[in-house]
Structures are given as structure tokens and as C-alpha cells.
Coordinates of C-alpha atoms and ligand atoms in Angstrom, one line a residue:
X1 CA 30.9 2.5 106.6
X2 CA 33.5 -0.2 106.9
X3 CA 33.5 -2.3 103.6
X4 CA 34.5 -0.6 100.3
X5 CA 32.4 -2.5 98.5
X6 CA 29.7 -0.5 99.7
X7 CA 30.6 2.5 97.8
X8 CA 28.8 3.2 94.5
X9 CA 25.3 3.4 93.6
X10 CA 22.9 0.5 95.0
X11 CA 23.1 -2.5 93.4
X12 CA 21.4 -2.8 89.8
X13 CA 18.9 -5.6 91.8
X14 CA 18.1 -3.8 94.7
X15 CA 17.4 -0.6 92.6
X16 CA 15.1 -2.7 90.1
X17 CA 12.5 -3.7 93.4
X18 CA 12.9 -0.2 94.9
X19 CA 11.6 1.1 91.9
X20 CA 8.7 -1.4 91.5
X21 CA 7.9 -0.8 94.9
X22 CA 8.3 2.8 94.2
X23 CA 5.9 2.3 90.6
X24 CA 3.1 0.8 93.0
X25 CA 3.4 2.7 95.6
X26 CA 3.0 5.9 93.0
X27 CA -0.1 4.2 91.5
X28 CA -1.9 3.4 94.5
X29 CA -1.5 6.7 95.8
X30 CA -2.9 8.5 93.1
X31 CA -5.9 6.1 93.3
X32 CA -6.8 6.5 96.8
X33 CA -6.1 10.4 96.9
X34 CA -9.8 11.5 96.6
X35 CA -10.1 9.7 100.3
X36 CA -7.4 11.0 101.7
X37 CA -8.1 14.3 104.2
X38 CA -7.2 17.2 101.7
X39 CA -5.6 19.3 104.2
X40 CA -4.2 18.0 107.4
X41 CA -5.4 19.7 111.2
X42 CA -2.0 19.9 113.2
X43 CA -0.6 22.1 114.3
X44 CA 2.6 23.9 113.4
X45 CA 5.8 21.7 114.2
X46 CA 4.0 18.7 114.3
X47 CA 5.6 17.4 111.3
X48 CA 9.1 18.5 112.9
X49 CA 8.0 16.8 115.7
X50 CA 7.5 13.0 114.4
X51 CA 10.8 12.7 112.8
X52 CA 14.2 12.7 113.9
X53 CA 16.5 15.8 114.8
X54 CA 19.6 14.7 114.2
X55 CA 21.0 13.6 110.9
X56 CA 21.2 10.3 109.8
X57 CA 24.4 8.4 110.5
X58 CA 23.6 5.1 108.8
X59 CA 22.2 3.9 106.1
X60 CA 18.3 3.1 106.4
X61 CA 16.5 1.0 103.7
X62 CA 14.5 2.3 101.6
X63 CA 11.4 0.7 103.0
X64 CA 12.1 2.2 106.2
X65 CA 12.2 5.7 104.4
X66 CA 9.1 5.4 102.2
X67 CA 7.1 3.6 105.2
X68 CA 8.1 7.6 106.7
X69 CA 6.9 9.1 103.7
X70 CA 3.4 7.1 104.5
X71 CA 3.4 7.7 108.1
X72 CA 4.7 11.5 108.3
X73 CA 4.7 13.0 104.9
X74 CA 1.6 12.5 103.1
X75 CA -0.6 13.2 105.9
X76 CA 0.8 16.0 106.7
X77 CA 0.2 17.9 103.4
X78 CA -1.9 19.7 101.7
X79 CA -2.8 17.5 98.8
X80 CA -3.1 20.0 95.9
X81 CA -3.8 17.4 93.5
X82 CA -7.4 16.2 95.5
X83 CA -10.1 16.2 93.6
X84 CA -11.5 18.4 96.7
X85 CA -8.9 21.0 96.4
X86 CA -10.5 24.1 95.1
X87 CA -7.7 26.7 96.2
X88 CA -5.5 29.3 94.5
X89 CA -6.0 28.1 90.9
X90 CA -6.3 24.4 92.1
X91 CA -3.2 23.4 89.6
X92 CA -3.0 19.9 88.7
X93 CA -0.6 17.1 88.0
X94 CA -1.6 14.5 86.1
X95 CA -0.6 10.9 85.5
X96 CA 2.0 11.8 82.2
X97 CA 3.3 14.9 84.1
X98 CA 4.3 12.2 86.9
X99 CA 5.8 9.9 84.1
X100 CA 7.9 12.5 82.8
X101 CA 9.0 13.7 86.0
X102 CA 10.2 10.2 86.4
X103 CA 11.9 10.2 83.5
X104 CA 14.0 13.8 83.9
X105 CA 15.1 12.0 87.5
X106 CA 17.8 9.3 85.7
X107 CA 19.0 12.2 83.2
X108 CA 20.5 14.0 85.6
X109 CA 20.4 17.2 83.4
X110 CA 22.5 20.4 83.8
X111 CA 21.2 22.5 80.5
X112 CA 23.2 25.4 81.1
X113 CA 24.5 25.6 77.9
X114 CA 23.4 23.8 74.7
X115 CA 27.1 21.5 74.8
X116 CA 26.1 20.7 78.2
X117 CA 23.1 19.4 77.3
X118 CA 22.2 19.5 73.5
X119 CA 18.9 17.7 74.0
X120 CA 17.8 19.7 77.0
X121 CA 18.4 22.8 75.3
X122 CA 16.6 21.9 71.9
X123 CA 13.8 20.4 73.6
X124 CA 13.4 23.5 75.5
X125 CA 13.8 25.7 72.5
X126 CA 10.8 23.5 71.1
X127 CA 8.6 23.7 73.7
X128 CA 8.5 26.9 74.3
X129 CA 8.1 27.3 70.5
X130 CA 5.3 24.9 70.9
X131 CA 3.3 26.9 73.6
X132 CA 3.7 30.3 71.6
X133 CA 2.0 29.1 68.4
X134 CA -1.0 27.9 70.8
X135 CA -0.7 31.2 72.3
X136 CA -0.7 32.4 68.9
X137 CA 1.7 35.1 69.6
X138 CA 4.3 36.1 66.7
X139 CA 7.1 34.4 65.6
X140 CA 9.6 37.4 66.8
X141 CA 8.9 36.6 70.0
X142 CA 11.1 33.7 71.8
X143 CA 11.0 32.4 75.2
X144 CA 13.2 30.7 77.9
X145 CA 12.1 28.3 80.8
X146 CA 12.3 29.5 84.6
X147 CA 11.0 28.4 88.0
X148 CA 7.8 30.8 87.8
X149 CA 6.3 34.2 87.0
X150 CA 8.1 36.0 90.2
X151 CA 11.6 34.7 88.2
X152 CA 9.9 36.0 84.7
X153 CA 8.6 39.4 85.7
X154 CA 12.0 40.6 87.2
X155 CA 14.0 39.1 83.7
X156 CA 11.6 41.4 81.6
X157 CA 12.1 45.1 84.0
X158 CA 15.2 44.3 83.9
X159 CA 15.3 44.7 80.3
X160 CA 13.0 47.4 80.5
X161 CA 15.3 49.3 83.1
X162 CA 18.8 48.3 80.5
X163 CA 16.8 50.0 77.5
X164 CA 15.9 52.8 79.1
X165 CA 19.1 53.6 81.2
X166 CA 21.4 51.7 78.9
X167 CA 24.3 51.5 81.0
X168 CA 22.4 49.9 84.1
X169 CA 23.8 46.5 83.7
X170 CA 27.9 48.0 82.9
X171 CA 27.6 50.4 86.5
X172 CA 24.3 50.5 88.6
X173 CA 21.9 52.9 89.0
X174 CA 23.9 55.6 90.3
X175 CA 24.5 59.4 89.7
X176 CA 22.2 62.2 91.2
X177 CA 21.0 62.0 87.7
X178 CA 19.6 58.5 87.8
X179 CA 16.2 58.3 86.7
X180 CA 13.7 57.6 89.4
X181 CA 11.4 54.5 87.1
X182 CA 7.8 54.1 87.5
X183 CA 5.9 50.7 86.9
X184 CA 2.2 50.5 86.6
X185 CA 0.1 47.6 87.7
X186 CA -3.4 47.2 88.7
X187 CA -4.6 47.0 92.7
X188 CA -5.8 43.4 91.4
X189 CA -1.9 42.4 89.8
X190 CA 0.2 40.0 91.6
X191 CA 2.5 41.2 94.3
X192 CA 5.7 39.2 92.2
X193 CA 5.8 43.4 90.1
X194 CA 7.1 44.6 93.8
X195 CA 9.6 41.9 94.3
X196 CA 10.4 42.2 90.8
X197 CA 11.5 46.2 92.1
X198 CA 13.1 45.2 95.0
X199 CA 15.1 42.7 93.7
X200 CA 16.1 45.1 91.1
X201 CA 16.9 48.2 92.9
X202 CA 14.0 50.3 91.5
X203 CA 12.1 50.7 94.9
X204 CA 9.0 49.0 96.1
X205 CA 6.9 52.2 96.3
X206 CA 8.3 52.8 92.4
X207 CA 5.5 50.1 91.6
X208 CA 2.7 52.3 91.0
X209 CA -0.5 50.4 91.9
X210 CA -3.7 51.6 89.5
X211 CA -7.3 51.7 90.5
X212 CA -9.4 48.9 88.8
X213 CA -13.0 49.5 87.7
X214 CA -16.1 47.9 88.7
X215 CA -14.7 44.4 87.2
X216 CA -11.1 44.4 88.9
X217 CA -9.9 45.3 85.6
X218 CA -6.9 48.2 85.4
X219 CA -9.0 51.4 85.4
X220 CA -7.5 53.1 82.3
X221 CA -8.1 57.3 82.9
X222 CA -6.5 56.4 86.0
X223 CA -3.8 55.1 84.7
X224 CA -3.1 58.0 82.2
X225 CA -3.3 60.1 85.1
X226 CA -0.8 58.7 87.1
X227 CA 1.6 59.2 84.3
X228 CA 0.8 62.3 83.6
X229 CA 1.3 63.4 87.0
X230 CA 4.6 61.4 87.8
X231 CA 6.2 62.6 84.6
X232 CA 5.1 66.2 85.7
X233 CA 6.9 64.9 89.1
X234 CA 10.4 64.1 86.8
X235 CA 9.5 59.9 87.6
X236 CA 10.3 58.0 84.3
X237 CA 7.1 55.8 83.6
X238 CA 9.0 52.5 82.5
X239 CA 6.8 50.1 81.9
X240 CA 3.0 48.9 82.5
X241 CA 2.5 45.4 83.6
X242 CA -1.2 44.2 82.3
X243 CA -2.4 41.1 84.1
X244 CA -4.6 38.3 82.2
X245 CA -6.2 36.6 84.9
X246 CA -5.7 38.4 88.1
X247 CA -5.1 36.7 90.9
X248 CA -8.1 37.1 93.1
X249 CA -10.7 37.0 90.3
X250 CA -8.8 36.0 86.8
X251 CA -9.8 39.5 85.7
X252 CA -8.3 40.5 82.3
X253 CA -6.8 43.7 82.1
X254 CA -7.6 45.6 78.7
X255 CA -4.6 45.2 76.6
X256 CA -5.2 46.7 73.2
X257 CA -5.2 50.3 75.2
X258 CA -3.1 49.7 77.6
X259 CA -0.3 49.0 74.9
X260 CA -1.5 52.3 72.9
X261 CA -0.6 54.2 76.2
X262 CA 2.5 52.1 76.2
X263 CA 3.4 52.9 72.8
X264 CA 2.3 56.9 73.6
X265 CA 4.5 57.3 76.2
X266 CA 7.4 55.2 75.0
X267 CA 7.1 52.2 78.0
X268 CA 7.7 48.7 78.2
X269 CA 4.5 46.6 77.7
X270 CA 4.5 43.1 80.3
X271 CA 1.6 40.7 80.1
X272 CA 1.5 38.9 83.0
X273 CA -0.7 36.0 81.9
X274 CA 0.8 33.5 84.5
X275 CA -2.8 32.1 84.7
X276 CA -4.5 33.5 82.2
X277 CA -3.1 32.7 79.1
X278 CA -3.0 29.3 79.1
X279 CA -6.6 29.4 78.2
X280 CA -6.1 30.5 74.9
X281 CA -5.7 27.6 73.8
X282 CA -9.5 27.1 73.6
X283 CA -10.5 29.0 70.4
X284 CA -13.3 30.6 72.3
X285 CA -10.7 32.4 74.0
X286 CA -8.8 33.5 71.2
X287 CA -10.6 37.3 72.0
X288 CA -7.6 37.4 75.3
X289 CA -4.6 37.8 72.7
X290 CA -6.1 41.1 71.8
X291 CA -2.7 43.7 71.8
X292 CA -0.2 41.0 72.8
X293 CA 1.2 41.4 69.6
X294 CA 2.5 44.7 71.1
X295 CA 3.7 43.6 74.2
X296 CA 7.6 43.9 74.7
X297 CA 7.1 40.4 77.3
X298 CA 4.9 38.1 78.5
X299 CA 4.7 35.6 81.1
X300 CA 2.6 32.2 81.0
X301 CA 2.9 29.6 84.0
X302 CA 2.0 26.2 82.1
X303 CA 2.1 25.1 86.0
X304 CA -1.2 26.6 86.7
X305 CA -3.3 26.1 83.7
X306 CA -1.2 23.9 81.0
X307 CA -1.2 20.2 83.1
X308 CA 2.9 21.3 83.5
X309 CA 3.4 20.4 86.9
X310 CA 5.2 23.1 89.6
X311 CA 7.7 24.3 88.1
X312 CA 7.0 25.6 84.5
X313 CA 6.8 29.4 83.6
X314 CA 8.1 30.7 80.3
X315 CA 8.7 34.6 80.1
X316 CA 8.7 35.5 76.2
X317 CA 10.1 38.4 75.2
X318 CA 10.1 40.4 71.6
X319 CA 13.0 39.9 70.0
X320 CA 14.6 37.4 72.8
X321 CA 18.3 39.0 72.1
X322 CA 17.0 41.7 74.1
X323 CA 17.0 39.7 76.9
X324 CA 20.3 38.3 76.2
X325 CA 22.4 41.2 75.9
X326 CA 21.4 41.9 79.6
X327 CA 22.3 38.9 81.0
X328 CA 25.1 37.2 78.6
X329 CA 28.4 36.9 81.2
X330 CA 30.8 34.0 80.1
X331 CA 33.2 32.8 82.7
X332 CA 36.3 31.4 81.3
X333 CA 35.8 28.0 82.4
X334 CA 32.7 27.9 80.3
X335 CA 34.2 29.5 77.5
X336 CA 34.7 26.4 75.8
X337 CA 31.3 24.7 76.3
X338 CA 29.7 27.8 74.6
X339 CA 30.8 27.5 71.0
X340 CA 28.7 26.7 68.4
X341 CA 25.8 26.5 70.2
X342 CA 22.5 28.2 68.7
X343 CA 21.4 28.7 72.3
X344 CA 23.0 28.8 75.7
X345 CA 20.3 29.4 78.3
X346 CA 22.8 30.5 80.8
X347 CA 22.6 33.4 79.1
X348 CA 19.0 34.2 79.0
X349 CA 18.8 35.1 82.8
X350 CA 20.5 34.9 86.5
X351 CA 20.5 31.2 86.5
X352 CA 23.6 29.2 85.7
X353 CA 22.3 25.4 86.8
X354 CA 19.3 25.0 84.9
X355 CA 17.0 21.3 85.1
X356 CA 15.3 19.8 82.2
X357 CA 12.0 21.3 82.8
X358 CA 11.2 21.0 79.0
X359 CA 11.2 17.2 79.4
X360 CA 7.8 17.0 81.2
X361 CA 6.1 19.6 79.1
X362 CA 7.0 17.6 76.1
X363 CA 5.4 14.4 77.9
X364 CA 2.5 16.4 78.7
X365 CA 1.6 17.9 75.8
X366 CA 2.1 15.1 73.4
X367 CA 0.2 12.8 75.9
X368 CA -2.7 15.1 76.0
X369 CA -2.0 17.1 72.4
X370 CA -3.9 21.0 72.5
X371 CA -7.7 19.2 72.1
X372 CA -7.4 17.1 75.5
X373 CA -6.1 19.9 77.2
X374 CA -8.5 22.4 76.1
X375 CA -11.2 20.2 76.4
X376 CA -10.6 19.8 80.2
X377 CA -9.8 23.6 80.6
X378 CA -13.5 24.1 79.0
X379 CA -14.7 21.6 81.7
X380 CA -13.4 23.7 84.2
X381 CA -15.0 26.7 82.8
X382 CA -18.4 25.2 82.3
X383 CA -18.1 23.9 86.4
X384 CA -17.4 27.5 87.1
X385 CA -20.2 28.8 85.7
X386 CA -22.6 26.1 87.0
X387 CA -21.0 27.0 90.5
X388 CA -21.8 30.5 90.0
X389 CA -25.4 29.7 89.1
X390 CA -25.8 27.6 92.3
X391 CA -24.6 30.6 94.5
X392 CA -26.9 32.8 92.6
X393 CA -29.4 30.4 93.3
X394 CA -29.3 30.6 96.8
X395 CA -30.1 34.6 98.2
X396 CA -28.2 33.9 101.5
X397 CA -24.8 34.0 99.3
X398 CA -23.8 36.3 95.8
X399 CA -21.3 36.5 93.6
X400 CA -18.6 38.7 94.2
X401 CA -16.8 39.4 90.8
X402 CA -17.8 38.1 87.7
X403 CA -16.3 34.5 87.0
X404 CA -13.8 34.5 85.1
X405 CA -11.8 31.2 83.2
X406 CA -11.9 28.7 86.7
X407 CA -12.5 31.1 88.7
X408 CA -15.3 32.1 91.4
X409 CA -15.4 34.3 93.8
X410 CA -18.5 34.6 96.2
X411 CA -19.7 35.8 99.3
X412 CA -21.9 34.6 102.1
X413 CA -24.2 37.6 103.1
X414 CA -26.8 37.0 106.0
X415 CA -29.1 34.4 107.0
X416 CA -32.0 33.3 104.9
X417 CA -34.7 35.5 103.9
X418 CA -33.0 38.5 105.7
X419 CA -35.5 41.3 105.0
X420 CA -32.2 43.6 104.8
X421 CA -31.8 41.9 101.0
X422 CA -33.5 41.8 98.4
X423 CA -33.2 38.1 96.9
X424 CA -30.9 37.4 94.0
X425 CA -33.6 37.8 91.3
X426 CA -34.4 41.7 92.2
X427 CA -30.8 41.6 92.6
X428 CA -28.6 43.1 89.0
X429 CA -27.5 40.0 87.0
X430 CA -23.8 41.3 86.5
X431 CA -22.0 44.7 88.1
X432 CA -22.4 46.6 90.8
X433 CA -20.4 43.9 92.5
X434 CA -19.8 44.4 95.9
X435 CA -22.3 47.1 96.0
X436 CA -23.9 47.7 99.4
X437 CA -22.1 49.4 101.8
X438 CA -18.8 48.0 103.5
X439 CA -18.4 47.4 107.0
X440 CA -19.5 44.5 107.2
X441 CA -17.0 42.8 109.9
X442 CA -19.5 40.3 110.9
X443 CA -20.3 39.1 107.3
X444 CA -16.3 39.5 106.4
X445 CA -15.8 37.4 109.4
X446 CA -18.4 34.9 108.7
X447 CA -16.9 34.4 105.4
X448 CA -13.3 33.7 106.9
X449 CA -14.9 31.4 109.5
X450 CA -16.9 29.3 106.5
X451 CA -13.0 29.2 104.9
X452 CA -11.8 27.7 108.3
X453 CA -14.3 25.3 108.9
X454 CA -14.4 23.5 105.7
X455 CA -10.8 23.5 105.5
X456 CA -10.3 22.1 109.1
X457 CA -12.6 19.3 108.1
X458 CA -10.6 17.7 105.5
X459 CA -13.2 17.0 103.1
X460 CA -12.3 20.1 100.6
X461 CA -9.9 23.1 100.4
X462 CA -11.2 26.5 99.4
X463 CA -9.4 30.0 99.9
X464 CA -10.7 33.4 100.8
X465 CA -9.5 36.8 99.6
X466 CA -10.2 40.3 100.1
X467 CA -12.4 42.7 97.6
X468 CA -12.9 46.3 97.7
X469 CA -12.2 45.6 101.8
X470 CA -15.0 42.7 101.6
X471 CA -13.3 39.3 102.7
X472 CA -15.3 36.7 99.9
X473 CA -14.9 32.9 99.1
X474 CA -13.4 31.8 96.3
X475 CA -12.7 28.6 94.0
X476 CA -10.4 28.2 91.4
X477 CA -11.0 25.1 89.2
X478 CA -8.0 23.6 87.4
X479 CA -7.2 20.1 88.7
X480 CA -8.2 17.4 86.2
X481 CA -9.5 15.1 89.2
X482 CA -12.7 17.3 90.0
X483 CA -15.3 16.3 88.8
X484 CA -19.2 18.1 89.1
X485 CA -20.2 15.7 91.9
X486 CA -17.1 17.0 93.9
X487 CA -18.2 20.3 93.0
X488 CA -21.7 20.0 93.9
X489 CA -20.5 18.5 97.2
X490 CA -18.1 21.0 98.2
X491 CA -21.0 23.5 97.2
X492 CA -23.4 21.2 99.7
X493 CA -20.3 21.6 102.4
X494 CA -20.4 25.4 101.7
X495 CA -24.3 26.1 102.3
X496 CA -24.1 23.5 105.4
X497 CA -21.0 25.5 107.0
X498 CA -23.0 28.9 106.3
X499 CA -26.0 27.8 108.0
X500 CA -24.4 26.3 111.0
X501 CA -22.3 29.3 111.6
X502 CA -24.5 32.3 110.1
X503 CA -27.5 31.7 112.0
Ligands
PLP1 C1 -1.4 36.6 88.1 C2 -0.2 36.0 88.8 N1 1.0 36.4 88.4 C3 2.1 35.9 89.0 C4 2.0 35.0 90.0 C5 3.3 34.4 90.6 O1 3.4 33.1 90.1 P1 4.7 32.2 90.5 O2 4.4 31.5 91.7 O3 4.9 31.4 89.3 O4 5.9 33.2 90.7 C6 0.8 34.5 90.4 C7 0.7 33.5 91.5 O5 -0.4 33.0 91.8 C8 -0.4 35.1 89.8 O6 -1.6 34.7 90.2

């Protein structure tokens, strides 16, 4: 750069059309995503491929960089906000969670403490105050913003681990004393309760994983068990985590007895409801909050089923001093932007830098208020369920949990009218699920290959998992585009896949 004059910001003009352009090009976007491929076909590099190694020495116009974005970017993605994506728990954004992502951009927010950013910091505080009263939990419980449930689950055993060893955080776990911890978690509960032990020096094989019954729910005599056996072994059982909406099938754990056994044994109660809970917003649902009352934490991920776009989780803890006694550490060159502040979020976790995350939520949830929102999650229960009655009205698939809040997991399982099946009506209505005999690698593999093809083509975006050793299909219905004719044709999609490759 030669001129000074070109230093600074670009000119208040120049900005002004960028953004138009940027305003349009947002708007078209989102109206031509349902004909856009969902998923792109390249291979891996190809994206690495079609753009430049080296870094850039000049300046480019911004045309040049959003004509890229077009070109390089957007087909090469998978476009989770298609109203064909039915992966994971197809999490959404939404036209206000755009505008308020917008709008956090100019702010340029550091919240780290509250004098850092008063309004960041208050907004958050009422936010997060907002979702608990939907979630209906008590008014001793407060809550902090982080990046997601991974982030959350590690805050709360770290409490867990200070309370029970209370000079962990002062000098380590050492001493050939040190207590050897325990965590509980079901087969079914998310693999973040590892990393949380990892990360935390408690040992990935400390995460005790429990058997779950016939519904993927935490199997509770085996859990008793497993504490009684590793306290007879001199392990300290720390804590339990209870999931609300499992990953695979958004089974719920049972949370009134698994806090009693908590509360017998002296352990740390976390409710991992990073999908779950933000269902209870529907009053139909209300039955979930059963024993969260007694939880010592729980984690909710308003980016999967509150509208809050990636990234939004809120980890709540009882009594949120708890949390920051662990983590409170003032440098000195902070000292002074800490006083009289109600709240520095700094000290509610690892995190120093912290964005505005509250901002969008606020956006959100005023721009939908708790009826739109729990009108459309309803929607995406009712498609669920008339999902699951299509694959029970077809004998060449079942279902392979029960369906649970979006969520449906399924299996393709031999050609039509195989005389090895009975159809679906001689078939039970609910459990056994996953009943006949394993070893089934052809119908496991047929089930990956239906994945693979409808994926490959473009036209909708499913994901497999694994059950009792069983590879299944499954949907997860959250994205406010999807609609029941998408549905029906991705079901349409499904049956034609099946009987091109299963027969
Ligand atoms: C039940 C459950 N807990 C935790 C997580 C981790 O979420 P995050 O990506 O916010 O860390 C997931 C992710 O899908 C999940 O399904």
C-alpha cells in the first residue's frame, strides 16, 4: 500500500453499497436454498483446490470476494439450514437469528466483564434468566453462556470434582491418596462426558458408561450396581450425568430416580438436556422437568432446539457461586474493570474473551416470543410421528426406537413380503425394538448404503447411527424450513433408494 490515505476503515460510501449488496445477496440466498444441492459430492480437497494457496497481498474488492463465496463456498457446503436436511437434530437458523447476528457484527463486543461491556453482560444475565423460567427450573439456579454442551459439561465436573476434593483447583489432583472419581452416563449419553474427563484429568475410562433398557433409557439396577461395586473397589462415584434427549434417539433418561440415587450416595446430579430440554417449552412436555429441581447442573443448547443459531448453550448450575469460586482468577490488569460489577462472566469459566451471544437470543425470542417457538417445535413433533407412521406403514422398513421429540430412527429390513417377517401389523406396536437376532451385516449394510445414496444425490441429508450393534436410519426434525411435503418426499426418496438397492 503506497497512499496513506488508504488506511482506516472503507469509506462510509463504499461500506453503505457493500452492505446492500451484502442485504440482497443474504435474502436471495435464503430464498433459493430449498434448490440448492443439500450436500455437495466432491471430493476431499476440492474446495482447497479452487482457491488460492498463497495469501493475499493486495487488496481485492469485495465483489471479487463474495462472487468466491458464490462460486466456491456455498456449493461446497452442507447446507444445514435446507429444508431437505434431516441430519443430527436438523438445527435451524432463521431469518431474526440472521438479523441479530448482523447486528452483534458492528458491536464488536468483548463481555468479559460487566465494565467491559455493561449491556452484553445484562442482556446475557436476562436471557439466560429468560430460558430458565420456560424451563421452569428454580429461581436458585443461574446460568452463564458458552460455545456448547462439550464447554458446559466439563464447567459442571469441574465443580463436582472442587466439592468433593476441595483443594483440586489450589494444587491438582495429586498424592497417592487422591481419590480415583467415577462418572456415570448411559451407553446412549453423548461422548462430550469423556472429553469432559479428559480435559479434566479424571481419566477417560473414569466415565463409567451404564446399560440402557429396552428404550435407550439409563438402565437404573444397573446403575446402582456399578456404584456399589466401584465404591467396594475404593472409586469415589462423583457424579451421574442423565441425558434428556439422547443423541441417537432423544431418549430421556429417568431423572426423579436417578437424582434419589444421587442424593443416596452423596453425587453430583448433571442433566444434560442439550437437545432435550428446549422442548419444554411446550406445556405437553412439562412431564421432562420431572427431578430437575434436584439437579446440581444442567445444560440446554438453545442452538439445537431454541431457533438460537450455532453457538448458544447455557450450563445452569444450583446456586451459580459454586461455579464461580472454581473459576474466579483476577489478573491485575483487570483488577480495575471488575469493580462494582454484579457479574463478570470471566469468572464463570475458562474463557476470558467472551462475544455477545445473548444478543441474537434476545432477537429471537422476542421475534418469535415462547408460542411461535413452541408452536413450530410441536410441528416438528407431529412430522415425526407422521414419519414414524409411514415407516410402519411399509413392512419392508420398522422403527427402531421409539420417536422421541424430532426424532426417528428406523431401519430398512429386507425386501417386500419377505416370508422371513412377519408384516408390521403382527408385528408389537412399541418395544422389543431391535428384537430379532443381530448379525445382520447385509441389512446393516443396506441401511448405510440407503444413507449414501440419498446423501450423494443432493436432494436431502439424512444420518445413520448404530443401535444395539444394528446400523438404522434416522431423522431429526428441527429446521423451521421443512415442511410435510419435504418430508413426504424425502420419505418417497427413502422407499425408492431401498428398493433399488435391497432387491
Ligand atoms: C445429548 C447431547 N449432548 C451434548 C452434545 C454436544 O453438544 P455441543 O456440540 O454443543 O458440544 C450433543 C451433540 O449433539 C448431544 O446430542
Amino acid at each position: 500500500m503506497r497512499n496513506r490515505e488508504n488506511l482506516g476503515d472503507t469509506s462510509p460510501e463504499e461500506f453503505r453499497r457493500e452492505l446492500h449488496e451484502l442485504a440482497d445477496w443474504i435474502a436471495d440466498f435464503r430464498q433459493s436454498l430449498g434448490s440448492l444441492p443439500v450436500a455437495p459430492n466432491d471430493k476431499a480437497g476440492a474446495i482447497l483446490a479452487a482457491l488460492p494457496a498463497e495469501p493475499p497481498e493486495e487488496s481485492e474488492p469485495f465483489e471479487k470476494i463474495l462472487g468466491d463465496v458464490d462460486q466456491v463456498i456455498v456449493p461446497g457446503m452442507v447446507h444445514w439450514s435446507h429444508p431437505m436436511f434431516l441430519g443430527y437434530f436438523g438445527w435451524t437458523t432463521t431469518a431474526p437469528a440472521i438479523l441479530g447476528e448482523i447486528i452483534t457484527a458492528p458491536l464488536n463486543v468483548n463481555a468479559m466483564t460487566w465494565r467491559t461491556c455493561p449491556a452484553a453482560t445484562e442482556l446475557e444475565t436476562l436471557v439466560v434468566d429468560w430460558i430458565r423460567q420456560w424451563m421452569d427450573l428454580p429461581q436458585e439456579f443461574g446460568g452463564v453462556v458458552y460455545d456448547t454442551a462439550s464447554v458446559g459439561v466439563m464447567h459442571a465436573l469441574a465443580v463436582a470434582r472442587e466439592e468433593a476434593a476441595p483443594s483440586t483447583r489450589k494444587r491438582g489432583l495429586v498424592g497417592a491418596g487422591a481419590p480415583v472419581f467415577r462418572i456415570y452416563a448411559s451407553e446412549q449419553a453423548h461422548s462430550s462426558a469423556e472429553k469432559a474427563a479428559i480435559a479434566l484429568g479424571l481419566g477417560e475410562e473414569n466415565v463409567q458408561r451404564v446399560p440402557a433398557d429396552a428404550h435407550f433409557c439409563m438402565d437404573l439396577s444397573a446403575l446402582r450396581e456399578m456404584i456399589a461395586r466401584d465404591i467396594r473397589n475404593n472409586f469415589k462415584p462423583l457424579a451421574v450425568i442423565a441425558t434428556v434427549g439422547t443423541t441417537s434417539t432423544a431418549s430421556v433418561d429417568p431423572v426423579p430416580e436417578i437424582a434419589r440415587i444421587c442424593r443416596e450416595n452423596k453425587m453430583w446430579l448433571h442433566i444434560d438436556g442439550a437437545y432435550g430440554a428446549g422442548f419444554v417449552i411446550l406445556p405437553e412436555n412439562k412431564s421432562l422437568t420431572d427431578g430437575w429441581s434436584e439437579a446440581d447442573s444442567i445444560v440446554v443448547n438453545p442452538h439445537k432446539s431454541l431457533f438460537v443459531p450455532l453457538d448458544f448453550s447455557v450450563l445452569y448450575v444450583r446456586d451459580l457461586e459454586r461455579l464461580r469460586r472454581v473459576f474466579t482468577l483476577v489478573p491485575e490488569y483487570l483488577r480495575g474493570d471488575t469493580v462494582e460489577a454484579q457479574k463478570n462472566y470471566m469468572d464463570y469459566g475458562i474463557q476470558l474473551g467472551r462475544r455477545f451471544r445473548a444478543l441474537k437470543a434476545w432477537v429471537i425470542f422476542r421475534s418469535f416470543g415462547r408460542e411461535g417457538m413452541a408452536a413450530r417445535l410441536r410441528e416438528y413433533v407431529r412430522l415425526a410421528n407422521l414419519f414414524a407412521d409411514w415407516v410402519k406403514g411399509d413392512n419392508r422398513f420398522e422403527l427402531a426406537a421409539p420417536v422421541s421429540l424430532g426424532v426417528v430412527c428406523f431401519r430398512f429390513v429386507g425386501r417386500d413380503g419377505s416370508p422371513s417377517r412377519p408384516s408390521n401389523a403382527a408385528r408389537p406396536a412399541v418395544a422389543p425394538y431391535l428384537a430379532d437376532p443381530p448379525n445382520e451385516s447385509k441389512i446393516d449394510q443396506l441401511n448405510s448404503e440407503i444413507v449414501e445414496k440419498i446423501n450423494a444425490s443432493g436432494r436431502a441429508y439424512l444420518t445413520q447411527t448404530k443401535l444395539r450393534d444394528r446400523t438404522v436410519m434416522r431423522i431429526g426434525l428441527g429446521n423451521v424450513l421443512t415442511t410435510e411435503k419435504h418430508l413426504r418426499e424425502a420419505w418417497e426418496m427413502i422407499r425408492k433408494a431401498a428398493s433399488d438397492i435391497g432387491t
